[in-house]
Coordinates of C-alpha atoms in Angstrom, one line a residue:
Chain A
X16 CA 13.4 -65.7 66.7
X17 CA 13.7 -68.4 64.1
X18 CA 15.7 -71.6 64.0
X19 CA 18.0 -72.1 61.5
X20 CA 18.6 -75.6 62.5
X21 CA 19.2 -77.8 65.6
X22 CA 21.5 -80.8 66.0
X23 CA 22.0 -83.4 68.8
X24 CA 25.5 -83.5 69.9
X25 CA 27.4 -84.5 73.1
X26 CA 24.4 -85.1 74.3
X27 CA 23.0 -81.6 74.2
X28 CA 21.5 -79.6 71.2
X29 CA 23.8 -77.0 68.9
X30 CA 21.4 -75.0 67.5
X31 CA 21.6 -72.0 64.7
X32 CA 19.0 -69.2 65.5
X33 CA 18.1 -66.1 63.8
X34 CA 16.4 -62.8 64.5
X35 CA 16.3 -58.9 63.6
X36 CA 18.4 -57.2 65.9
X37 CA 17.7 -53.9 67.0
X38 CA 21.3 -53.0 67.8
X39 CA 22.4 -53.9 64.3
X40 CA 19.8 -53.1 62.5
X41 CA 19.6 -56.2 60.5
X42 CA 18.6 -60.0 60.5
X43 CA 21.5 -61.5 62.8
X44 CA 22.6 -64.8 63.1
X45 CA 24.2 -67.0 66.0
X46 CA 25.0 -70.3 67.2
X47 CA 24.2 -71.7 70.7
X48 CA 25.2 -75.1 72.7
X49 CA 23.0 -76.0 75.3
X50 CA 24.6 -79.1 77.0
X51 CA 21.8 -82.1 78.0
X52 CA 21.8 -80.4 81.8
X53 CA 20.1 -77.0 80.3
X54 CA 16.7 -79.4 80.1
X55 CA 17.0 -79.2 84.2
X56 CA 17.5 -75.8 84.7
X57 CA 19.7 -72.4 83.7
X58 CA 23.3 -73.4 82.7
X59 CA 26.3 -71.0 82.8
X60 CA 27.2 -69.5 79.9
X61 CA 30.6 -69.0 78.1
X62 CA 30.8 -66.7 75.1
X63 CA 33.0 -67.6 71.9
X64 CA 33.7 -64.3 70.1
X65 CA 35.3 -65.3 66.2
X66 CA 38.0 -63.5 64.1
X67 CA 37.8 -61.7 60.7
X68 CA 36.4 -63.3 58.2
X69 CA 34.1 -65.5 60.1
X70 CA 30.7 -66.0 61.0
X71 CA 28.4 -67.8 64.0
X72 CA 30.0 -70.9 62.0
X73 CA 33.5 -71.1 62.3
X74 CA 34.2 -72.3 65.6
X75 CA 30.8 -73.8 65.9
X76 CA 31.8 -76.8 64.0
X77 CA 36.1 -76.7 64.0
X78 CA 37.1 -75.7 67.6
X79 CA 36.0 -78.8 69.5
X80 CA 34.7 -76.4 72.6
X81 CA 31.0 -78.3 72.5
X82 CA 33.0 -81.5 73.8
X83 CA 34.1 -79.9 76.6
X84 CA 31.6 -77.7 77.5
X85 CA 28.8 -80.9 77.4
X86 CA 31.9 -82.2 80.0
X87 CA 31.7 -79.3 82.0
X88 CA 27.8 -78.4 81.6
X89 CA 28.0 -75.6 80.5
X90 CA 26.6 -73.0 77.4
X91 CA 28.4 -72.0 74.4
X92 CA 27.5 -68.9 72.6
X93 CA 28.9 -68.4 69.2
X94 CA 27.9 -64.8 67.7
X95 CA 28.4 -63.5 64.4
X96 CA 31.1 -61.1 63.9
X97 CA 29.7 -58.5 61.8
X98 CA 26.1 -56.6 60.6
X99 CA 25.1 -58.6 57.8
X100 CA 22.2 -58.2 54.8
X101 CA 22.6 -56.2 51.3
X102 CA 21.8 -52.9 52.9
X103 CA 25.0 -53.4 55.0
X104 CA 28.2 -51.6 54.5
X105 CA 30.6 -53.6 53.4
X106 CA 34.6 -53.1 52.1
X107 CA 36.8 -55.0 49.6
X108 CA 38.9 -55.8 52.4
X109 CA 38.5 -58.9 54.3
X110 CA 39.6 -57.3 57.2
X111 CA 37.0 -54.2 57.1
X112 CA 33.7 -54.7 56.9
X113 CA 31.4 -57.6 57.0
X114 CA 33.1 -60.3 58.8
X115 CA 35.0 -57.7 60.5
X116 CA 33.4 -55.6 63.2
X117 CA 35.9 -55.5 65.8
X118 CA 33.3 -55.6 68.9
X119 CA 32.5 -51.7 68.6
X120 CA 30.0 -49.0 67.9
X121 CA 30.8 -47.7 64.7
X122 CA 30.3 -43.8 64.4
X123 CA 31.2 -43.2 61.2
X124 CA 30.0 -43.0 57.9
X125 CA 29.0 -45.2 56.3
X126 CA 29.4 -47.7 59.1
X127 CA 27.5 -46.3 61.9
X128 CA 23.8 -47.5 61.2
X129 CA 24.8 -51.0 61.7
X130 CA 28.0 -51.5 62.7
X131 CA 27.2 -51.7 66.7
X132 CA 28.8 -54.8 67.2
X133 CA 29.7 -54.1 71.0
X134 CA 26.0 -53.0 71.9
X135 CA 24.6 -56.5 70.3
X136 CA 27.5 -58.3 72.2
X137 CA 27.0 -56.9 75.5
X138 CA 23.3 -56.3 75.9
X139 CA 21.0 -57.3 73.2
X140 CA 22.1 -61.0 72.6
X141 CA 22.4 -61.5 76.2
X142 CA 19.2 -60.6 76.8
X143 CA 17.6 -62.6 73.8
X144 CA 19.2 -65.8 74.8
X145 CA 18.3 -65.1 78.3
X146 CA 14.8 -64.9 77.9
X147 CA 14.4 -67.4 75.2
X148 CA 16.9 -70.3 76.8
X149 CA 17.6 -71.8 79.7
X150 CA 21.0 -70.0 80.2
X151 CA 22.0 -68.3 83.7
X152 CA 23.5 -64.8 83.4
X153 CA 24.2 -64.0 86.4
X154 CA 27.4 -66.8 85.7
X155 CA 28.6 -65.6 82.1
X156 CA 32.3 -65.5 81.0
X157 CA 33.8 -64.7 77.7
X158 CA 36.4 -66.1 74.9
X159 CA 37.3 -65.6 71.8
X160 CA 39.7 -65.9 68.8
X161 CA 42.0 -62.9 67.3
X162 CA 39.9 -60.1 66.8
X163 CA 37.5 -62.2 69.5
X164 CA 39.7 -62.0 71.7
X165 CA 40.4 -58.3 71.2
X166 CA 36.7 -58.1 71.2
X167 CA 36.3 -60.8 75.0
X168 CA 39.3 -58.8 76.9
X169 CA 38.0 -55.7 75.7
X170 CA 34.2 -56.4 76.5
X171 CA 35.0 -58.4 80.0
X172 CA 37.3 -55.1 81.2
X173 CA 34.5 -52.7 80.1
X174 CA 31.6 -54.1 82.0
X175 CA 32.9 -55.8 85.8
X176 CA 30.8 -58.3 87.3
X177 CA 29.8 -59.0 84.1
X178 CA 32.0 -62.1 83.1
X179 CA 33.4 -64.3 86.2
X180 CA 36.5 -65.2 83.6
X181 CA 38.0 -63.9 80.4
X182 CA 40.5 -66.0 78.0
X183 CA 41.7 -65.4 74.5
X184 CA 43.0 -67.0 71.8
X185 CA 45.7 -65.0 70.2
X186 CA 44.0 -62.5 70.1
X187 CA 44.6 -58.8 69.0
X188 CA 46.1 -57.5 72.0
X189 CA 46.8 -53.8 71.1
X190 CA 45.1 -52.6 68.0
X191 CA 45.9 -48.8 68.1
X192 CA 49.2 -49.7 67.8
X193 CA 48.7 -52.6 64.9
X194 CA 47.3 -52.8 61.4
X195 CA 45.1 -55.1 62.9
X196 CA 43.4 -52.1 64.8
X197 CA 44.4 -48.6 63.5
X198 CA 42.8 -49.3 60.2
X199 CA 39.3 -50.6 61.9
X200 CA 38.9 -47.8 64.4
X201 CA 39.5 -45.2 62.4
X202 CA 37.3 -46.4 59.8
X203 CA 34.7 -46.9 62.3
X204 CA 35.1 -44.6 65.3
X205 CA 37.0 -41.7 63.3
X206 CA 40.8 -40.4 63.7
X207 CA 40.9 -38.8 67.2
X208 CA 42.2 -41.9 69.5
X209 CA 40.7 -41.0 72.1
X210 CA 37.8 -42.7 70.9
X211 CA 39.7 -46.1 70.3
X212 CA 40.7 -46.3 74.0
X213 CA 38.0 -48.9 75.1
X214 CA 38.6 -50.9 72.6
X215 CA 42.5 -51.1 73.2
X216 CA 43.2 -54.3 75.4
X217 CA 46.4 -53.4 76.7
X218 CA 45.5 -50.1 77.4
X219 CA 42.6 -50.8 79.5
X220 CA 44.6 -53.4 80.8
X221 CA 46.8 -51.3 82.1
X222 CA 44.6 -48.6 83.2
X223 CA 41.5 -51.2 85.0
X224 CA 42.6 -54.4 84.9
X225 CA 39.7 -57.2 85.0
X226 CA 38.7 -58.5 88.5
X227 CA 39.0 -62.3 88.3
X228 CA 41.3 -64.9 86.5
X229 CA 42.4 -64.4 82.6
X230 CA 44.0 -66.7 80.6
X231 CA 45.6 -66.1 77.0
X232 CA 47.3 -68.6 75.0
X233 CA 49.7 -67.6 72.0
X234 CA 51.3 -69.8 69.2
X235 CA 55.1 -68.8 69.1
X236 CA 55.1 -69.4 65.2
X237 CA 51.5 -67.4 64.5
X238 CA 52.3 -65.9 61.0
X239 CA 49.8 -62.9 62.3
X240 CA 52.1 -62.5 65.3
X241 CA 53.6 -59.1 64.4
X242 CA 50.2 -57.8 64.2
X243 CA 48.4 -59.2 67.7
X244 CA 51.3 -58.0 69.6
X245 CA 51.0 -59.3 72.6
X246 CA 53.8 -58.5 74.3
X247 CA 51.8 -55.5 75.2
X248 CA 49.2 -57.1 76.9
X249 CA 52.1 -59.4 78.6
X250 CA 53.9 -56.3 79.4
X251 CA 50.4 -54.7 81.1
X252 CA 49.2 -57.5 82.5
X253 CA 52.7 -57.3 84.7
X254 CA 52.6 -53.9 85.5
X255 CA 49.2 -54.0 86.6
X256 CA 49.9 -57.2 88.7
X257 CA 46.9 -58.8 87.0
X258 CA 45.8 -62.5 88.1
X259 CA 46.4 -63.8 84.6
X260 CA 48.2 -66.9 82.9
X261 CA 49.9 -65.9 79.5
X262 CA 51.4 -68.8 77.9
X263 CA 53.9 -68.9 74.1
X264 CA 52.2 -72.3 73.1
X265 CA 56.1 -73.8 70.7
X266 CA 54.9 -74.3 67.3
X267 CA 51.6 -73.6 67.2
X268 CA 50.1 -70.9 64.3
X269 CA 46.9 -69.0 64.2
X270 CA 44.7 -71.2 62.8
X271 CA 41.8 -73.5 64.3
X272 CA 44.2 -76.6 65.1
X273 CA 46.0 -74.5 67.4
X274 CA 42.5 -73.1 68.8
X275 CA 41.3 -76.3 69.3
X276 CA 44.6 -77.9 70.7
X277 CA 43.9 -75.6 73.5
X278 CA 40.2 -75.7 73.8
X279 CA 39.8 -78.0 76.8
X280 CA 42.1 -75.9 78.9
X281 CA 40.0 -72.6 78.2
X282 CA 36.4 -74.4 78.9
X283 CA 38.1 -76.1 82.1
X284 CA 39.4 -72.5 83.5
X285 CA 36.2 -71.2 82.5
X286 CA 34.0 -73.9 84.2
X287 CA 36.4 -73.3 87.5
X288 CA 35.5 -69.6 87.5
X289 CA 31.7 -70.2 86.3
X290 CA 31.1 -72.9 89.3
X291 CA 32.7 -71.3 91.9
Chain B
X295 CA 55.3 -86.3 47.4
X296 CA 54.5 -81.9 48.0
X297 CA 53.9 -80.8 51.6
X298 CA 50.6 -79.0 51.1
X299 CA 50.5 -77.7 54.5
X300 CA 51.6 -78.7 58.2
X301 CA 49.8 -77.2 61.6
X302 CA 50.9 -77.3 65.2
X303 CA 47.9 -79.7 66.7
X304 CA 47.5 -81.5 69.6
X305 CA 51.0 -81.5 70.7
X306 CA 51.3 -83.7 66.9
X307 CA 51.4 -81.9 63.2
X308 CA 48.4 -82.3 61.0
X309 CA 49.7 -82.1 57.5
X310 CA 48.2 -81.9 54.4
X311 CA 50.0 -83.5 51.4
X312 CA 50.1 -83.9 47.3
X313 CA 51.2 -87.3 45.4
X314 CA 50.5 -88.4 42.0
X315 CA 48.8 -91.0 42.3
X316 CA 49.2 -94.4 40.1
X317 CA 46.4 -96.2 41.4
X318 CA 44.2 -93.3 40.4
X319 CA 46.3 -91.6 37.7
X320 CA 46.0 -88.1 38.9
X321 CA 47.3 -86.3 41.9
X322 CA 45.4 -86.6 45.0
X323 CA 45.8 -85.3 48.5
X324 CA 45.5 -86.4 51.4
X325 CA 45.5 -85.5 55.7
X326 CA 47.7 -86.7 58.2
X327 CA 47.9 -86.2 61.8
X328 CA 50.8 -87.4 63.7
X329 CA 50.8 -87.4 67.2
X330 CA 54.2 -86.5 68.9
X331 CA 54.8 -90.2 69.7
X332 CA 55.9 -90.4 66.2
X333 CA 59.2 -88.1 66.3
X334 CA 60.7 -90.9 68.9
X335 CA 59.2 -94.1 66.5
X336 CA 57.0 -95.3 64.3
X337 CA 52.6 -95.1 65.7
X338 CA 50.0 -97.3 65.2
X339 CA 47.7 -95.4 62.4
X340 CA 43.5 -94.7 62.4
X341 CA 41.9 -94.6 58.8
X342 CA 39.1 -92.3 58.6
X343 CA 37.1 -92.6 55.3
X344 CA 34.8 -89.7 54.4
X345 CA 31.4 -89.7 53.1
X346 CA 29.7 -88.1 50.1
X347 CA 30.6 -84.4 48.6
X348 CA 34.1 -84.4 51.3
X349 CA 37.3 -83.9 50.6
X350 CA 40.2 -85.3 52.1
X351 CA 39.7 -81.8 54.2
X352 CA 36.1 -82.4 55.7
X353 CA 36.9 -84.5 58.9
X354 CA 40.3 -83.1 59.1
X355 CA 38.9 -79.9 60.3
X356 CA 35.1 -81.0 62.1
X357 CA 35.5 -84.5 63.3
X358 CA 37.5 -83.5 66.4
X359 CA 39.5 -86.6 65.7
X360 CA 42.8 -85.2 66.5
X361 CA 42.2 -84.8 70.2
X362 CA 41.7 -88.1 71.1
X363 CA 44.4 -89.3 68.8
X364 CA 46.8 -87.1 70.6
X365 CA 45.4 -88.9 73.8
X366 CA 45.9 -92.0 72.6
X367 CA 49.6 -91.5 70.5
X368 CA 48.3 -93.2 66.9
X369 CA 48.4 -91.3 63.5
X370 CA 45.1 -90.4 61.8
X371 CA 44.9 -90.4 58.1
X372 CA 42.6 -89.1 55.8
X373 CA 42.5 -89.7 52.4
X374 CA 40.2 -87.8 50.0
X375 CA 37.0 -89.7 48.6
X376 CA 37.5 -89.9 44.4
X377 CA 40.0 -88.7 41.9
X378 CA 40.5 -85.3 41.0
X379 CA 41.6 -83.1 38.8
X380 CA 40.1 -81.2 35.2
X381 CA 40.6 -84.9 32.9
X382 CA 38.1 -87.3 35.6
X383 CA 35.0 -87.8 34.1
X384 CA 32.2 -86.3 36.9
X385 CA 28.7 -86.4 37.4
X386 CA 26.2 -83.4 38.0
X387 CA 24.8 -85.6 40.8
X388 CA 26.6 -85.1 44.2
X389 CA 26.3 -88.7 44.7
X390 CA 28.2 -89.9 41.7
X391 CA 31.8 -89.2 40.2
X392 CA 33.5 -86.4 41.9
X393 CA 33.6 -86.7 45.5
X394 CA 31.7 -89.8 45.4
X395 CA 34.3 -92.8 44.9
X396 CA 32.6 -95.1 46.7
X397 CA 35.8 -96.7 47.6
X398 CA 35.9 -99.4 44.7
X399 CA 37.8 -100.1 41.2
X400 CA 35.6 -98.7 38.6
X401 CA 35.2 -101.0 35.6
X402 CA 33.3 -98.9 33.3
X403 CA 33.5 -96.5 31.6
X404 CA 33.8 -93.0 31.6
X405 CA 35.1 -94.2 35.4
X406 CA 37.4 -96.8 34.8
X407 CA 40.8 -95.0 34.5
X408 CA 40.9 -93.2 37.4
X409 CA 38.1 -94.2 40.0
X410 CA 40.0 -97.0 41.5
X411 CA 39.7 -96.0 45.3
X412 CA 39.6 -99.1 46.9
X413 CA 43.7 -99.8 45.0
X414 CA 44.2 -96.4 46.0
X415 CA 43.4 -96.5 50.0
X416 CA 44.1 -100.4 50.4
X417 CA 47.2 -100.3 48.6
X418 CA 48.8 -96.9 47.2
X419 CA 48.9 -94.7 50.3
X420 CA 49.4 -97.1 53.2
X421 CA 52.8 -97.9 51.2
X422 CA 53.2 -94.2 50.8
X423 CA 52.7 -93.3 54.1
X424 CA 54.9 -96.2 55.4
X425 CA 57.3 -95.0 53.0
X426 CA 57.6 -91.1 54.2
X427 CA 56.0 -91.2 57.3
X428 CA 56.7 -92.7 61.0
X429 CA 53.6 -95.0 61.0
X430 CA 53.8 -99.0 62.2
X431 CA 51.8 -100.9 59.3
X432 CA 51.3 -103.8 61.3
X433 CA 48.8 -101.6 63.4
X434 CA 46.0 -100.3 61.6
X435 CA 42.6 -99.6 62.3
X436 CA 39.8 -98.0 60.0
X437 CA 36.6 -96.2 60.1
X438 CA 34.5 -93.8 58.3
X439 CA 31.3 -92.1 57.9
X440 CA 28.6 -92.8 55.5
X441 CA 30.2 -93.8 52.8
X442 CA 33.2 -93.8 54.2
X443 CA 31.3 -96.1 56.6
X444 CA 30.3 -98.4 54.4
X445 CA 34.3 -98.6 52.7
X446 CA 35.8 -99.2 56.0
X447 CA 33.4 -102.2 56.5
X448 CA 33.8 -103.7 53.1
X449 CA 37.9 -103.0 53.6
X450 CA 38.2 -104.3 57.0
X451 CA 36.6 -107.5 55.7
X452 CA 38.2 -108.5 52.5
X453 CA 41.7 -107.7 54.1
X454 CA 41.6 -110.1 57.2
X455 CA 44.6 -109.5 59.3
X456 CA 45.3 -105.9 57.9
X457 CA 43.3 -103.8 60.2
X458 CA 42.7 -105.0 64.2
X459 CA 39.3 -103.1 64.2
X460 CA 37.1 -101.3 62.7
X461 CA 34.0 -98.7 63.1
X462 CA 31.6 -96.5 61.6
X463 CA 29.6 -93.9 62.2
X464 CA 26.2 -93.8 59.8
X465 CA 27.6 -96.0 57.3
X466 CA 25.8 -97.3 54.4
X467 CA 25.3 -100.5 55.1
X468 CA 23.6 -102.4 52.2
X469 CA 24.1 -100.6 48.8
X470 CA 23.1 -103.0 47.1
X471 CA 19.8 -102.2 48.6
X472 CA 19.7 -98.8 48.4
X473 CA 19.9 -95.6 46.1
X474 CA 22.9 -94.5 47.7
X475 CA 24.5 -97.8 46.3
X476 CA 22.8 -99.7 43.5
X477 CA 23.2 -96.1 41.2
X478 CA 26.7 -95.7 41.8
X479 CA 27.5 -99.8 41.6
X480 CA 25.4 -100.0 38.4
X481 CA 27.9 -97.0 36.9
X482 CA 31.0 -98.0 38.4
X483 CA 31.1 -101.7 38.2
X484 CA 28.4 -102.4 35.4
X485 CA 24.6 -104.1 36.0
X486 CA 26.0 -107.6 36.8
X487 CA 25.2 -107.4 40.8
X488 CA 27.6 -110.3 41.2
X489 CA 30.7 -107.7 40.6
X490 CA 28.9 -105.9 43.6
X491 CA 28.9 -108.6 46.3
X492 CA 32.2 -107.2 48.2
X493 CA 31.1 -104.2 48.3
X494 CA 27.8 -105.0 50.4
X495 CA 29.1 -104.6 54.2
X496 CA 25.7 -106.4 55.4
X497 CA 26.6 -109.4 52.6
X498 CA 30.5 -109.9 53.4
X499 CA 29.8 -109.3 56.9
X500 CA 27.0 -112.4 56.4
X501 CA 29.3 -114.5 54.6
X502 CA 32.9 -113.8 55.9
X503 CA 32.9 -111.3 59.0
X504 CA 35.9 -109.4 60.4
X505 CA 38.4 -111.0 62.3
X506 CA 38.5 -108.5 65.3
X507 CA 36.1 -106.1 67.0
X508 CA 33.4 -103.7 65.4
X509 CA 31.7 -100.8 66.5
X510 CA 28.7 -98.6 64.4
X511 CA 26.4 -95.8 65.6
X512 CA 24.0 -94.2 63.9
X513 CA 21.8 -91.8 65.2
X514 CA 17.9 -92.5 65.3
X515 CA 17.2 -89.2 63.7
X516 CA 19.6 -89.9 60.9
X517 CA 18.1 -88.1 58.0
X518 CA 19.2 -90.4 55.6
X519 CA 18.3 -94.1 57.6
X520 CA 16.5 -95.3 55.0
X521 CA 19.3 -94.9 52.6
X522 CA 21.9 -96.7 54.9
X523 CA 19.7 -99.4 56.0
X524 CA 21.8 -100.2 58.7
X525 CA 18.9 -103.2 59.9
X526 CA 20.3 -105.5 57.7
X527 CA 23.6 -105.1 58.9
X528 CA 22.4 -105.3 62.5
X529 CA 20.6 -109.0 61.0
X530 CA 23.6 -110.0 59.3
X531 CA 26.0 -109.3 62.6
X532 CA 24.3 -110.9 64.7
X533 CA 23.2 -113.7 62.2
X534 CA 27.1 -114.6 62.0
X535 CA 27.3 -113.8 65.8
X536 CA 30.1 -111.3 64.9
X537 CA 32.0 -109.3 68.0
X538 CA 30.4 -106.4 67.5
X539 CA 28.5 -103.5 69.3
X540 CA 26.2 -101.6 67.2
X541 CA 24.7 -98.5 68.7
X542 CA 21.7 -96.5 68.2
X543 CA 21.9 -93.3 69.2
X544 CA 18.8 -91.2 70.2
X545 CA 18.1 -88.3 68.7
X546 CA 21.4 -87.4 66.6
X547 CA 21.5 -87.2 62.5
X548 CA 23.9 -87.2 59.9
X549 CA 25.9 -84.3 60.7
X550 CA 29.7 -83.9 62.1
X551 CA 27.7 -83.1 65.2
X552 CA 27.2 -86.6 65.5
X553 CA 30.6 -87.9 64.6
X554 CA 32.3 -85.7 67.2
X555 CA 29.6 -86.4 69.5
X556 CA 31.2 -90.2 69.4
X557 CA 34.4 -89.5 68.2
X558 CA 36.1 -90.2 71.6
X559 CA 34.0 -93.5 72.1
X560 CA 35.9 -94.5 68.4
X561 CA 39.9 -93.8 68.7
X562 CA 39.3 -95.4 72.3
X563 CA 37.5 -98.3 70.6
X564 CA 40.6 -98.5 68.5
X565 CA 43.4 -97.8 70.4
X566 CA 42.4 -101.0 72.6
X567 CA 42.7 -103.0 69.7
X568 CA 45.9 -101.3 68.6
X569 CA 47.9 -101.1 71.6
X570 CA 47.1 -105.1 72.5

């Protein structure tokens, strides 16, 4: 593993490492907070999984999460969202692609080689950062932004005991029924739907459920609404009687202002679940 | 004046917005948060002055400014750092011309007729912004980073009674001293260092002072502490025993990391001061 780059803040270190993934066949790259009580001992973790178009960057330095979690002690993991390198698939599309993995295995041609998204997610960067940091992952939960938060409620709902606590940021709540969603899993998983199942949020939601607290915030003027749909998730989440607090958030749109308006709630329900 | 943008944040709006500007004779844009205090009246408003190579955009979006604003009810503006536009005369340098306005009235040429940022943020926007916006003029506070360090100093100073307080994180603290400063006041104001004098935080602060509270940090592994030299401001404060705190802080650099890191430590600073 290699660092990128390291930089003091709120007391900790937010550092930018890189290594060759086996999962994604390629160099990958991520971002970590360790807050100043990681120098003690193993910290919880929370995950921060990022929308199209972004990288290990995005949030790391515009959603104002490392304030918080320094507050609450507690890790911040900020993956990439895509395979990456010249050898990579890519599309013209920003929302296929690079930048655009959607948290799943690819099968497909010409996506499949790399495009494991979900595997690096769920096992192999977990198991990098725990052996090489001082992060305890036996008290993980999971976040994330649009397509990371289709990519957290999908992942947290897949694998129990995993996560102690899922939230999302509008995220993309039901993409087999969305643009956002039946273009990307048939491009990477092929046409049958049985296939995208998994990686359907309020379908698994409906079906499992996740076993502990989720929390989802929404902005009621998000230009991208149409596609996240969430009033299937809200509808599931009811029928399944899921512990869960979905909230309309007046005003607020898709972008990073409204993700870091609502920032401090997510690391506090997270850090509530995580130190229980 | 051309709404550019406006996001939900913080229970506020951060705009973005478009003028032509006469101080600078081009159009320039500029960032504004409001809090929500300012739909009932008008809010006591923060400066924040950017450093080298930002845009008016650069804080607005990595600072983490807005959540502590919010907190507190006061306005944060943020006004780009140089003229722009295809017919400004600009510099291969990153530290000179474009992005690099060093917040003072160019003399000379090719800079003269439109690098007048000191007009431009002591004069031309507050009006504005009083004009179209709900701020309270008679409260103001400023601060900035690096270079925008060093023209919130040399503002604060010449303009006693105009702002309460003022901070800065990593500013440049003796140009006159230094190669980020003696280039860029040799091409702006000519070789006479006598047209440079208000410009040198560490000299006004020697000869005049500021008429209310101060507050710098600057972190011990700043990568560029040699260039902001802030030793002789930390002589010439305590030289004119000044109300002042300066802080050295271990083990941060340059980076945004480090102004959120302190962020919250700085609109509280202020807000004291504005709310008295």
């Amino acid at each position: 593993m290699k660092t990128v780059s390291e930089n003091a803040c709120f007391g900790g270190v937010q550092g930018v490492y890189s290594h060759a993934s086996t999962a994604c066949a390629c160099d990958m790259t991520f971002g970590l907070f360790l807050p100043k009580e990681a120098k003690a001992g193993p910290v919880p973790v929370l995950w921060y999984l990022s929308g199209l178009t972004c990288t290990h960057e995005n949030a790391m330095t515009k959603a104002g999460a490392q304030a918080w979690a320094a507050r609450e002690g507690i890790a911040l993991v900020f993956p990439d969202t895509s395979p990456r390198g010249e050898d990579v698939a890519d599309d013209e599309a920003y929302d296929l692609g690079k930048g655009a993995g959607f948290y799943v295995n690819a099968t497909e041609a010409p996506w499949a080689p790399h495009y494991r998204m979900w595997d690096y997610v769920a096992e192999e960067l977990p198991a990098l950062i725990g052996r090489d940091f001082a992060v305890d992952l036996e008290r993980q939960s999971i976040t994330g932004h649009s397509m990371g938060g289709h990519g957290a409620l999908t992942l947290a709902m897949a694998l129990p005991g995993r996560y102690r606590s899922v939230s999302a940021f509008a995220p993309i709540c039901n993409p087999s029924g969305a643009d956002w969603g039946r273009k990307q899993l048939t491009a990477y998983l092929g046409a049958d739907e049985a296939a995208w199942a998994r990686h359907d949020a309020s379908k698994v939601m409906r079906e499992t459920g996740f076993d502990g607290p989720v929390l989802v915030d929404v902005g009621t003027k998000d230009q991208f609404i149409d596609l996240l749909r969430p009033e299937t998730l809200a509808q599931a989440v009811a029928e399944r009687r899921q512990q869960a607090e979905l909230r309309l958030q007046p005003g607020y749109d898709h972008s990073y202002f409204f993700v870091s308006s609502f920032m401090e709630d997510h690391v506090s329900f997270h850090a509530e679940a995580l130190e229980a």
